[in-house]
Amino acid sequence: MKTNVLVLGNGGREHAICTALTRSKQLGTLWTLGTAVNPGIESLGAKIGLTDSLEDFEKLGRILEIGKIDLVIPGPEAPLAAGVTDFCWRNGVACFGPTKEGAQLESSKSWTRDLLQKHGVGDACPDYLISTKRDDPTRKKFFEKWDGQIVVKADGLLGGKGVIVAGDHFKTLEEAEDFAKQSVEQFGRVVLEEKLIGVEFSLISLVDGKTVLDCRACQDHKRVFENDTGPQTGGMGVISDERGKLPFLTEEDLERAHDINVRSMKAVEAETGQKFLGVLYGGFIATKSGVQLIEYNVRFGDPEGLNILATLESDLVEVCRLACEGNLDKVGMLQFAPVATVQKYLCAPGYPEDPQKGGMIKLPEVLNDDTVQTFFAGIKKESGTFKISGGRSIGVVGLGKNLDEANANCEKQIARLEGEFHYRPDIGTNKLTQSRVEMMKKVRG
Ligand code: AMP
Ligand code: GLY
């Protein structure tokens, strides 16, 4: 039997999800619902619905009916936080995502820390303080306890702008307090955390409340400029080696990250009474004292999802369908091509602060081969011409027998794409990867 699938969203991640879905023999009709037409998704032959907001479910309800949708896969976090999973199941349609309550794992940092503490996952958390008052002297005490080496987190979704880190974004108590007060005003709460020192990575697992299947481990590069300088972005590029691991991590690190995902999934059910279904994206940091959890997201990372989905050999329709039935264990393990991946986003001039839209893009006639996959994000097609329509425009995933070859293939493709872009040439280079290995050696002591 074929499965009609609706993907929510229209960015690079969703283009990667749709591409993986079209490799499935079980796919019936592919639908998407987004705020603009993604020409990459369009070229896959998907039926495209448009909406002003993915948090407004009226249009969604109509498409579920018209498209006789069997399965919904949400791309971004906003519809999940707004309860899209609950809405779909109420309407008799399976949705591969957590409930609104479960989605708080991403939408509320305070909920997550308290949840983990309460249900036996406190060992994965740094020291933290939740403050609910505009003027709260305990924040000053916490700042002093850690000698100013803290992180301040707004308690809601702010699209990557909700966290400030000592040394990077602020130095003084006053600056930390300004941000904390704003968060209390906007969200009723703020979270202060001890600043963890180490190397970050992402371990994304697909889960059904019972079974936890890991995707390839990835490392994102969030700063806009080379050598991790400049402002924070949504993510400029991601690497993952030919083992589906990272050169600076040990087996133990990955086992612990997996175990934290397993225990966190169970913690959500213990707290809410609802199974956690969908994507569990752990943002981890390998520190001197082992792997700790920085944050959870409840969707594929963007860009991590590009590396993962470009190399996923398991049938994505089947995996999501089985997960929705609570039978993810039948998948066994997720299968990935045994290649390294280096992904880089080509971004609009001025991204992230002031992305300039409208620039022309010229693409080669044959875009992909077995060394590269190219995903469209902020790009639109106007009378046959491609133009930049957003910050991160094109995601290029180079594949290779090791990171060097994957990086060379990524760069070769970037040279074939014409347009005024900026990106990070250093991602995937031996030099940057080695600097992480050295950093990790130093951290472990
Ligand atoms: P977000 O905007 O939530 O993706 O968070 C952002 C970034 O803040 C992470 O990728 C880390 O680099 C940093 N961060 C968050 N929490 C901590 C922490 N407790 N210690 C050190 N860095 C952190
Ligand atoms: N890779 C960053 C994110 O998806 O949030």
Tab-separated table of C-alpha atoms and ligand atoms in Angstrom:
chain	number	residue	atom	x	y	z
A	1	MET	CA	0.000	0.000	0.000
A	2	LYS	CA	1.253	3.489	-0.863
A	3	THR	CA	1.442	6.278	1.708
A	4	ASN	CA	0.443	9.841	0.839
A	5	VAL	CA	2.823	12.132	2.714
A	6	LEU	CA	2.594	15.825	3.562
A	7	VAL	CA	5.804	17.626	4.548
A	8	LEU	CA	5.441	20.927	6.421
A	9	GLY	CA	7.924	23.638	5.491
A	10	ASN	CA	9.758	24.867	2.422
A	11	GLY	CA	13.441	25.258	3.329
A	12	GLY	CA	16.623	23.299	2.682
A	13	ARG	CA	15.801	20.741	5.356
A	14	GLU	CA	12.379	20.138	3.816
A	15	HIS	CA	13.911	19.777	0.333
A	16	ALA	CA	16.181	17.103	1.826
A	17	ILE	CA	13.241	15.362	3.545
A	18	CYS	CA	11.248	15.380	0.290
A	19	THR	CA	14.218	14.074	-1.723
A	20	ALA	CA	14.670	11.177	0.712
A	21	LEU	CA	10.928	10.435	0.566
A	22	THR	CA	10.968	10.221	-3.240
A	23	ARG	CA	13.498	7.370	-2.977
A	24	SER	CA	10.852	5.290	-1.163
A	25	LYS	CA	8.862	2.625	-2.995
A	26	GLN	CA	6.102	3.183	-0.460
A	27	LEU	CA	5.506	6.834	-1.333
A	28	GLY	CA	2.109	7.643	-2.848
A	29	THR	CA	1.554	11.339	-3.538
A	30	LEU	CA	3.994	13.806	-1.984
A	31	TRP	CA	2.506	17.065	-0.744
A	32	THR	CA	4.128	20.027	0.960
A	33	LEU	CA	2.697	23.014	2.763
A	34	GLY	CA	4.928	26.053	3.100
A	35	THR	CA	5.109	29.827	3.000
A	36	ALA	CA	6.749	29.961	-0.463
A	37	VAL	CA	7.426	27.647	-3.394
A	38	ASN	CA	10.774	25.875	-3.088
A	39	PRO	CA	11.878	25.205	-6.691
A	40	GLY	CA	13.817	22.130	-5.554
A	41	ILE	CA	10.727	20.597	-3.973
A	42	GLU	CA	8.703	21.622	-7.027
A	43	SER	CA	11.141	19.804	-9.321
A	44	LEU	CA	10.499	16.578	-7.388
A	45	GLY	CA	6.918	16.727	-8.626
A	46	ALA	CA	5.425	17.388	-5.189
A	47	LYS	CA	2.022	19.008	-4.907
A	48	ILE	CA	2.560	22.346	-3.189
A	49	GLY	CA	0.156	24.129	-0.856
A	50	LEU	CA	0.876	27.672	0.335
A	51	THR	CA	-0.010	29.226	3.675
A	52	ASP	CA	0.824	32.439	5.528
A	53	SER	CA	1.744	30.511	8.647
A	54	LEU	CA	2.448	26.877	9.474
A	55	GLU	CA	0.984	27.554	12.904
A	56	ASP	CA	-2.432	28.231	11.404
A	57	PHE	CA	-3.962	24.800	10.868
A	58	GLU	CA	-6.980	25.736	8.734
A	59	LYS	CA	-5.186	25.269	5.421
A	60	LEU	CA	-3.505	22.147	6.748
A	61	GLY	CA	-6.870	20.596	7.584
A	62	ARG	CA	-8.069	21.172	4.003
A	63	ILE	CA	-4.944	19.575	2.498
A	64	LEU	CA	-5.231	16.564	4.799
A	65	GLU	CA	-8.659	15.985	3.254
A	66	ILE	CA	-8.001	16.897	-0.372
A	67	GLY	CA	-4.698	14.990	-0.501
A	68	LYS	CA	-6.041	11.992	1.446
A	69	ILE	CA	-2.889	12.374	3.517
A	70	ASP	CA	-1.807	9.323	5.530
A	71	LEU	CA	1.316	10.765	7.147
A	72	VAL	CA	2.504	14.274	8.054
A	73	ILE	CA	6.189	15.087	8.589
A	74	PRO	CA	6.742	18.518	10.167
A	75	GLY	CA	10.000	20.217	9.166
A	76	PRO	CA	10.439	23.202	11.511
A	77	GLU	CA	9.735	23.606	15.219
A	78	ALA	CA	7.032	26.310	15.162
A	79	PRO	CA	4.101	24.095	14.057
A	80	LEU	CA	5.210	21.398	16.531
A	81	ALA	CA	5.228	23.909	19.389
A	82	ALA	CA	1.772	25.046	18.231
A	83	GLY	CA	0.405	21.488	18.466
A	84	VAL	CA	0.356	20.296	14.846
A	85	THR	CA	0.859	16.675	15.911
A	86	ASP	CA	-2.161	16.757	18.214
A	87	PHE	CA	-4.186	18.408	15.425
A	88	CYS	CA	-3.287	15.748	12.842
A	89	TRP	CA	-3.968	12.747	15.087
A	90	ARG	CA	-7.295	14.331	16.161
A	91	ASN	CA	-8.142	14.420	12.463
A	92	GLY	CA	-7.216	10.771	12.019
A	93	VAL	CA	-3.867	11.394	10.331
A	94	ALA	CA	-0.531	10.077	11.604
A	95	CYS	CA	2.080	12.748	12.310
A	96	PHE	CA	5.756	12.008	12.848
A	97	GLY	CA	6.359	14.495	15.629
A	98	PRO	CA	5.917	15.010	19.358
A	99	THR	CA	2.739	16.382	20.883
A	100	LYS	CA	2.528	20.036	21.870
A	101	GLU	CA	3.509	19.062	25.403
A	102	GLY	CA	6.464	16.994	24.215
A	103	ALA	CA	7.603	19.776	21.883
A	104	GLN	CA	8.363	21.886	24.962
A	105	LEU	CA	11.648	20.010	24.935
A	106	GLU	CA	12.636	22.579	22.309
A	107	SER	CA	10.281	25.481	22.991
A	108	SER	CA	10.999	25.811	26.720
A	109	LYS	CA	14.524	25.522	28.078
A	110	SER	CA	13.304	25.736	31.695
A	111	TRP	CA	10.752	22.940	31.197
A	112	THR	CA	13.475	20.731	29.745
A	113	ARG	CA	16.036	21.305	32.497
A	114	ASP	CA	13.466	20.679	35.233
A	115	LEU	CA	12.110	17.630	33.416
A	116	LEU	CA	15.563	16.075	33.079
A	117	GLN	CA	16.410	16.859	36.694
A	118	LYS	CA	13.146	15.377	37.943
A	119	HIS	CA	13.320	12.165	35.907
A	120	GLY	CA	16.902	11.052	36.470
A	121	VAL	CA	18.728	12.772	33.611
A	122	GLY	CA	20.227	15.509	35.810
A	123	ASP	CA	23.708	14.063	35.242
A	124	ALA	CA	23.494	15.370	31.650
A	125	CYS	CA	22.750	18.948	32.742
A	126	PRO	CA	25.042	21.796	33.814
A	127	ASP	CA	24.299	23.703	37.016
A	128	TYR	CA	21.358	26.009	36.237
A	129	LEU	CA	18.958	28.523	37.699
A	130	ILE	CA	15.440	29.325	36.570
A	131	SER	CA	14.353	32.839	37.429
A	132	THR	CA	10.820	34.186	37.085
A	133	LYS	CA	11.138	37.668	38.532
A	134	ARG	CA	12.179	40.816	36.710
A	135	ASP	CA	14.322	41.788	39.662
A	136	ASP	CA	15.823	38.682	41.209
A	137	PRO	CA	18.966	38.804	43.381
A	138	THR	CA	19.545	35.049	42.960
A	139	ARG	CA	20.736	35.757	39.394
A	140	LYS	CA	23.565	37.920	40.713
A	141	LYS	CA	24.498	35.149	43.141
A	142	PHE	CA	24.544	32.586	40.321
A	143	PHE	CA	26.683	34.913	38.170
A	144	GLU	CA	29.149	35.306	41.037
A	145	LYS	CA	29.156	31.580	41.852
A	146	TRP	CA	30.446	30.881	38.334
A	147	ASP	CA	32.678	33.935	38.202
A	148	GLY	CA	30.620	35.327	35.326
A	149	GLN	CA	31.195	32.189	33.212
A	150	ILE	CA	27.523	31.587	32.502
A	151	VAL	CA	25.052	31.354	29.643
A	152	VAL	CA	21.697	33.164	29.665
A	153	LYS	CA	18.807	31.571	27.780
A	154	ALA	CA	15.507	33.166	26.862
A	155	ASP	CA	12.714	30.710	27.629
A	156	GLY	CA	11.032	30.611	24.223
A	157	LEU	CA	11.618	30.159	20.505
A	158	LEU	CA	13.723	33.035	19.165
A	159	GLY	CA	15.113	31.464	16.005
A	160	GLY	CA	18.694	31.042	17.232
A	161	LYS	CA	18.875	34.429	18.960
A	162	GLY	CA	17.722	33.286	22.368
A	163	VAL	CA	21.062	32.460	23.990
A	164	ILE	CA	23.917	34.687	25.127
A	165	VAL	CA	27.244	33.236	26.208
A	166	ALA	CA	29.789	34.870	28.555
A	167	GLY	CA	32.891	35.983	26.680
A	168	ASP	CA	31.151	35.789	23.289
A	169	HIS	CA	28.094	38.013	23.770
A	170	PHE	CA	28.530	39.644	27.168
A	171	LYS	CA	31.036	40.254	29.930
A	172	THR	CA	29.327	42.106	32.743
A	173	LEU	CA	26.515	41.255	35.125
A	174	GLU	CA	24.627	44.297	33.809
A	175	GLU	CA	24.621	42.959	30.251
A	176	ALA	CA	23.480	39.527	31.425
A	177	GLU	CA	20.772	41.179	33.538
A	178	ASP	CA	19.460	43.236	30.603
A	179	PHE	CA	18.954	40.083	28.568
A	180	ALA	CA	17.515	38.167	31.539
A	181	LYS	CA	14.975	40.916	32.280
A	182	GLN	CA	13.860	40.959	28.635
A	183	SER	CA	13.286	37.216	28.676
A	184	VAL	CA	11.295	37.419	31.919
A	185	GLU	CA	9.151	40.151	30.370
A	186	GLN	CA	8.612	38.235	27.138
A	187	PHE	CA	8.322	34.640	28.355
A	188	GLY	CA	7.826	34.905	32.139
A	189	ARG	CA	11.141	33.109	32.743
A	190	VAL	CA	14.828	32.994	32.028
A	191	VAL	CA	17.383	30.202	32.443
A	192	LEU	CA	20.951	30.784	33.627
A	193	GLU	CA	23.471	27.987	33.120
A	194	GLU	CA	27.058	27.226	33.979
A	195	LYS	CA	29.122	27.691	30.792
A	196	LEU	CA	30.352	24.306	29.587
A	197	ILE	CA	33.726	24.090	27.864
A	198	GLY	CA	34.338	21.586	25.110
A	199	VAL	CA	33.437	20.636	21.545
A	200	GLU	CA	29.814	20.564	20.406
A	201	PHE	CA	28.098	17.963	18.263
A	202	SER	CA	24.603	16.841	17.330
A	203	LEU	CA	23.166	13.378	17.777
A	204	ILE	CA	19.765	13.174	16.136
A	205	SER	CA	17.667	10.096	16.896
A	206	LEU	CA	14.371	8.932	15.413
A	207	VAL	CA	12.155	7.668	18.216
A	208	ASP	CA	8.712	6.234	18.898
A	209	GLY	CA	8.585	6.283	22.693
A	210	LYS	CA	10.120	2.821	22.908
A	211	THR	CA	12.948	2.568	20.368
A	212	VAL	CA	15.726	5.086	19.703
A	213	LEU	CA	17.520	4.864	16.338
A	214	ASP	CA	20.492	7.163	15.871
A	215	CYS	CA	21.296	9.065	12.709
A	216	ARG	CA	24.911	9.797	11.786
A	217	ALA	CA	26.574	12.101	14.322
A	218	CYS	CA	27.155	15.594	12.951
A	219	GLN	CA	28.916	18.820	13.777
A	220	ASP	CA	27.369	22.139	12.801
A	221	HIS	CA	29.314	25.413	12.439
A	222	LYS	CA	27.186	28.236	13.753
A	223	ARG	CA	29.379	31.298	13.379
A	224	VAL	CA	29.142	33.142	10.107
A	225	PHE	CA	32.842	33.604	9.323
A	226	GLU	CA	35.885	31.359	9.001
A	227	ASN	CA	37.562	30.044	12.164
A	228	ASP	CA	34.281	30.356	14.058
A	229	THR	CA	34.164	34.145	14.161
A	230	GLY	CA	31.348	36.656	13.655
A	231	PRO	CA	27.710	36.453	14.668
A	232	GLN	CA	25.715	33.290	15.320
A	233	THR	CA	23.687	31.917	12.387
A	234	GLY	CA	21.177	29.121	11.866
A	235	GLY	CA	24.172	26.987	10.861
A	236	MET	CA	26.664	27.513	8.045
A	237	GLY	CA	27.643	23.906	7.413
A	238	VAL	CA	27.934	20.428	8.861
A	239	ILE	CA	30.434	17.590	8.766
A	240	SER	CA	30.126	13.873	9.503
A	241	ASP	CA	32.833	11.323	8.717
A	242	GLU	CA	32.685	8.074	6.710
A	243	ARG	CA	31.799	6.089	9.847
A	244	GLY	CA	28.866	8.433	10.494
A	245	LYS	CA	30.877	9.728	13.449
A	246	LEU	CA	33.231	12.612	14.214
A	247	PRO	CA	37.034	12.424	14.452
A	248	PHE	CA	37.190	14.155	17.838
A	249	LEU	CA	34.652	11.915	19.598
A	250	THR	CA	35.186	8.567	21.280
A	251	GLU	CA	32.790	5.608	21.107
A	252	GLU	CA	32.029	6.326	24.745
A	253	ASP	CA	30.972	9.902	23.921
A	254	LEU	CA	28.459	8.674	21.345
A	255	GLU	CA	27.176	5.899	23.597
A	256	ARG	CA	26.558	8.413	26.352
A	257	ALA	CA	24.781	10.820	23.986
A	258	HIS	CA	22.577	7.920	22.824
A	259	ASP	CA	21.834	6.978	26.413
A	260	ILE	CA	20.882	10.577	27.262
A	261	ASN	CA	18.467	10.575	24.303
A	262	VAL	CA	16.919	7.288	25.494
A	263	ARG	CA	16.462	8.540	29.047
A	264	SER	CA	15.140	11.920	27.897
A	265	MET	CA	12.559	10.292	25.627
A	266	LYS	CA	11.329	8.253	28.596
A	267	ALA	CA	11.370	11.338	30.828
A	268	VAL	CA	8.907	13.109	28.509
A	269	GLU	CA	6.464	10.215	28.799
A	270	ALA	CA	6.899	10.009	32.567
A	271	GLU	CA	6.089	13.719	32.835
A	272	THR	CA	3.312	14.118	30.251
A	273	GLY	CA	1.855	10.637	29.957
A	274	GLN	CA	2.377	10.933	26.185
A	275	LYS	CA	4.885	8.970	24.145
A	276	PHE	CA	7.626	11.029	22.542
A	277	LEU	CA	7.434	10.333	18.809
A	278	GLY	CA	9.467	11.903	16.027
A	279	VAL	CA	12.894	13.481	15.848
A	280	LEU	CA	14.897	13.885	19.039
A	281	TYR	CA	17.815	16.169	18.245
A	282	GLY	CA	20.316	16.343	21.072
A	283	GLY	CA	22.744	19.270	20.995
A	284	PHE	CA	25.666	17.940	23.032
A	285	ILE	CA	29.052	19.101	24.193
A	286	ALA	CA	31.978	16.778	24.945
A	287	THR	CA	33.631	18.191	28.079
A	288	LYS	CA	36.391	17.217	30.470
A	289	SER	CA	33.862	15.382	32.598
A	290	GLY	CA	32.090	13.692	29.698
A	291	VAL	CA	29.214	14.471	27.351
A	292	GLN	CA	26.638	16.996	28.566
A	293	LEU	CA	23.389	18.165	27.031
A	294	ILE	CA	23.279	21.759	25.758
A	295	GLU	CA	19.740	21.678	24.414
A	296	TYR	CA	17.081	19.621	22.692
A	297	ASN	CA	15.326	20.252	19.415
A	298	VAL	CA	12.390	18.189	18.228
A	299	ARG	CA	12.972	18.245	14.463
A	300	PHE	CA	15.752	17.548	12.003
A	301	GLY	CA	18.568	20.059	12.302
A	302	ASP	CA	19.036	22.471	9.467
A	303	PRO	CA	21.724	21.844	8.160
A	304	GLU	CA	22.335	18.497	9.979
A	305	GLY	CA	19.260	17.058	8.270
A	306	LEU	CA	20.882	17.635	4.875
A	307	ASN	CA	23.895	15.404	5.665
A	308	ILE	CA	21.652	12.807	7.280
A	309	LEU	CA	18.936	12.622	4.652
A	310	ALA	CA	21.342	12.824	1.696
A	311	THR	CA	22.939	9.571	2.877
A	312	LEU	CA	19.963	7.761	4.425
A	313	GLU	CA	19.542	4.379	2.780
A	314	SER	CA	16.654	3.194	4.952
A	315	ASP	CA	13.201	3.842	3.505
A	316	LEU	CA	12.067	7.115	5.126
A	317	VAL	CA	8.348	6.505	4.509
A	318	GLU	CA	8.599	3.103	6.139
A	319	VAL	CA	10.639	4.413	9.084
A	320	CYS	CA	8.151	7.205	9.849
A	321	ARG	CA	5.141	4.959	9.316
A	322	LEU	CA	6.497	2.249	11.628
A	323	ALA	CA	7.408	4.883	14.243
A	324	CYS	CA	3.866	6.272	14.138
A	325	GLU	CA	2.561	2.718	14.735
A	326	GLY	CA	4.948	2.310	17.689
A	327	ASN	CA	6.879	-0.354	15.746
A	328	LEU	CA	10.164	1.446	15.084
A	329	ASP	CA	12.015	-1.587	16.496
A	330	LYS	CA	11.126	-3.417	13.256
A	331	VAL	CA	13.514	-1.114	11.361
A	332	GLY	CA	16.501	-2.620	13.146
A	333	MET	CA	19.093	0.092	12.550
A	334	LEU	CA	19.002	3.126	10.313
A	335	GLN	CA	21.228	2.531	7.291
A	336	PHE	CA	23.470	5.254	5.898
A	337	ALA	CA	25.781	5.238	2.880
A	338	PRO	CA	29.320	4.636	4.188
A	339	VAL	CA	30.594	8.017	3.035
A	340	ALA	CA	31.806	11.185	4.699
A	341	THR	CA	29.662	14.304	4.187
A	342	VAL	CA	30.672	17.956	4.131
A	343	GLN	CA	27.815	20.394	3.788
A	344	LYS	CA	28.046	24.158	3.296
A	345	TYR	CA	25.317	26.758	2.927
A	346	LEU	CA	25.749	29.438	0.291
A	347	CYS	CA	24.254	32.545	1.867
A	348	ALA	CA	22.879	35.859	0.654
A	349	PRO	CA	25.247	38.843	0.988
A	350	GLY	CA	24.718	40.412	4.419
A	351	TYR	CA	23.456	37.195	6.045
A	352	PRO	CA	22.736	36.830	8.966
A	353	GLU	CA	22.159	40.471	9.930
A	354	ASP	CA	20.793	41.961	6.747
A	355	PRO	CA	20.467	39.416	3.934
A	356	GLN	CA	20.187	41.021	0.509
A	357	LYS	CA	17.556	39.318	-1.589
A	358	GLY	CA	17.083	39.303	-5.349
A	359	GLY	CA	20.595	38.343	-6.528
A	360	MET	CA	20.642	36.175	-9.662
A	361	ILE	CA	21.727	32.541	-9.464
A	362	LYS	CA	22.866	30.412	-12.406
A	363	LEU	CA	22.799	26.669	-11.998
A	364	PRO	CA	24.339	23.964	-14.171
A	365	GLU	CA	21.879	21.896	-16.207
A	366	VAL	CA	22.724	18.658	-14.406
A	367	LEU	CA	22.928	19.597	-10.754
A	368	ASN	CA	23.820	16.399	-8.889
A	369	ASP	CA	25.786	13.197	-9.334
A	370	ASP	CA	27.008	10.544	-6.921
A	371	THR	CA	29.558	12.948	-5.390
A	372	VAL	CA	27.170	15.744	-4.454
A	373	GLN	CA	23.601	16.598	-3.477
A	374	THR	CA	22.280	20.131	-3.648
A	375	PHE	CA	19.339	21.417	-1.660
A	376	PHE	CA	17.451	24.672	-2.161
A	377	ALA	CA	16.534	26.908	0.768
A	378	GLY	CA	16.256	30.694	0.234
A	379	ILE	CA	15.929	30.493	-3.528
A	380	LYS	CA	12.989	31.203	-5.827
A	381	LYS	CA	12.241	30.827	-9.506
A	382	GLU	CA	10.880	33.853	-11.385
A	383	SER	CA	10.099	33.530	-15.103
A	384	GLY	CA	12.630	30.766	-15.505
A	385	THR	CA	15.368	32.549	-13.525
A	386	PHE	CA	16.650	31.543	-10.086
A	387	LYS	CA	17.045	34.303	-7.509
A	388	ILE	CA	18.131	34.575	-3.889
A	389	SER	CA	15.032	34.860	-1.690
A	390	GLY	CA	16.429	34.384	1.796
A	391	GLY	CA	19.438	34.163	4.090
A	392	ARG	CA	20.738	30.663	3.569
A	393	SER	CA	20.172	30.036	-0.089
A	394	ILE	CA	21.650	26.743	-1.326
A	395	GLY	CA	22.915	23.809	0.751
A	396	VAL	CA	25.616	21.727	-0.928
A	397	VAL	CA	26.424	18.281	0.482
A	398	GLY	CA	29.709	16.834	-0.807
A	399	LEU	CA	30.116	13.067	-0.426
A	400	GLY	CA	33.411	11.172	-0.372
A	401	LYS	CA	35.388	8.277	1.020
A	402	ASN	CA	36.721	10.603	3.726
A	403	LEU	CA	36.210	14.215	4.857
A	404	ASP	CA	38.930	15.497	2.498
A	405	GLU	CA	37.276	13.999	-0.546
A	406	ALA	CA	33.803	15.053	0.592
A	407	ASN	CA	35.102	18.608	1.067
A	408	ALA	CA	36.735	18.622	-2.379
A	409	ASN	CA	33.451	17.470	-3.941
A	410	CYS	CA	31.521	20.127	-2.037
A	411	GLU	CA	33.928	22.862	-3.204
A	412	LYS	CA	33.816	21.591	-6.803
A	413	GLN	CA	30.049	21.963	-6.803
A	414	ILE	CA	30.172	25.419	-5.173
A	415	ALA	CA	32.477	26.564	-8.008
A	416	ARG	CA	29.787	25.496	-10.506
A	417	LEU	CA	27.020	27.571	-8.867
A	418	GLU	CA	27.067	31.167	-10.075
A	419	GLY	CA	25.797	33.982	-7.883
A	420	GLU	CA	26.872	36.482	-5.259
A	421	PHE	CA	27.114	34.314	-2.154
A	422	HIS	CA	29.236	34.025	0.926
A	423	TYR	CA	30.011	30.768	2.702
A	424	ARG	CA	32.626	29.112	4.911
A	425	PRO	CA	35.434	27.508	2.893
A	426	ASP	CA	37.058	26.263	6.123
A	427	ILE	CA	34.271	23.836	7.052
A	428	GLY	CA	35.402	20.278	6.321
A	429	THR	CA	39.066	21.189	5.862
A	430	ASN	CA	41.660	19.065	7.538
A	431	LYS	CA	42.952	22.161	9.336
A	432	LEU	CA	39.671	22.960	11.058
A	433	THR	CA	38.904	19.317	11.858
A	434	GLN	CA	42.376	18.847	13.336
A	435	SER	CA	41.924	21.958	15.471
A	436	ARG	CA	38.817	20.303	16.986
A	437	VAL	CA	40.805	17.121	17.645
A	438	GLU	CA	43.513	19.197	19.373
A	439	MET	CA	40.937	21.195	21.332
A	440	MET	CA	39.330	17.975	22.528
A	441	LYS	CA	42.723	16.578	23.594
A	442	LYS	CA	43.276	19.721	25.628
A	443	VAL	CA	39.792	19.587	27.144
A	444	ARG	CA	40.188	15.942	28.175
A	445	GLY	CA	43.516	16.903	29.763
B	1	AMP	P1	20.727	27.894	20.601
B	1	AMP	O1	20.541	29.292	20.160
B	1	AMP	O2	19.770	27.446	21.649
B	1	AMP	O3	20.997	26.909	19.490
B	1	AMP	O4	22.089	27.865	21.488
B	1	AMP	C1	23.012	28.078	21.344
B	1	AMP	C2	24.479	27.959	21.536
B	1	AMP	O5	24.775	28.487	22.825
B	1	AMP	C3	24.914	26.518	21.596
B	1	AMP	O6	25.162	25.984	20.331
B	1	AMP	C4	26.157	26.653	22.431
B	1	AMP	O7	27.235	27.082	21.623
B	1	AMP	C5	25.814	27.750	23.392
B	1	AMP	N1	25.398	27.211	24.700
B	1	AMP	C6	24.170	26.962	25.139
B	1	AMP	N2	24.183	26.476	26.417
B	1	AMP	C7	25.468	26.408	26.782
B	1	AMP	C8	26.154	26.021	27.990
B	1	AMP	N3	25.507	25.629	29.099
B	1	AMP	N4	27.500	26.111	27.986
B	1	AMP	C9	28.188	26.535	26.908
B	1	AMP	N5	27.607	26.928	25.768
B	1	AMP	C10	26.256	26.877	25.690
B	2	GLY	N1	21.696	23.214	13.283
B	2	GLY	C1	20.989	24.135	14.051
B	2	GLY	C2	19.562	23.891	14.138
B	2	GLY	O1	18.964	23.199	13.332
B	2	GLY	O2	18.945	24.416	15.050
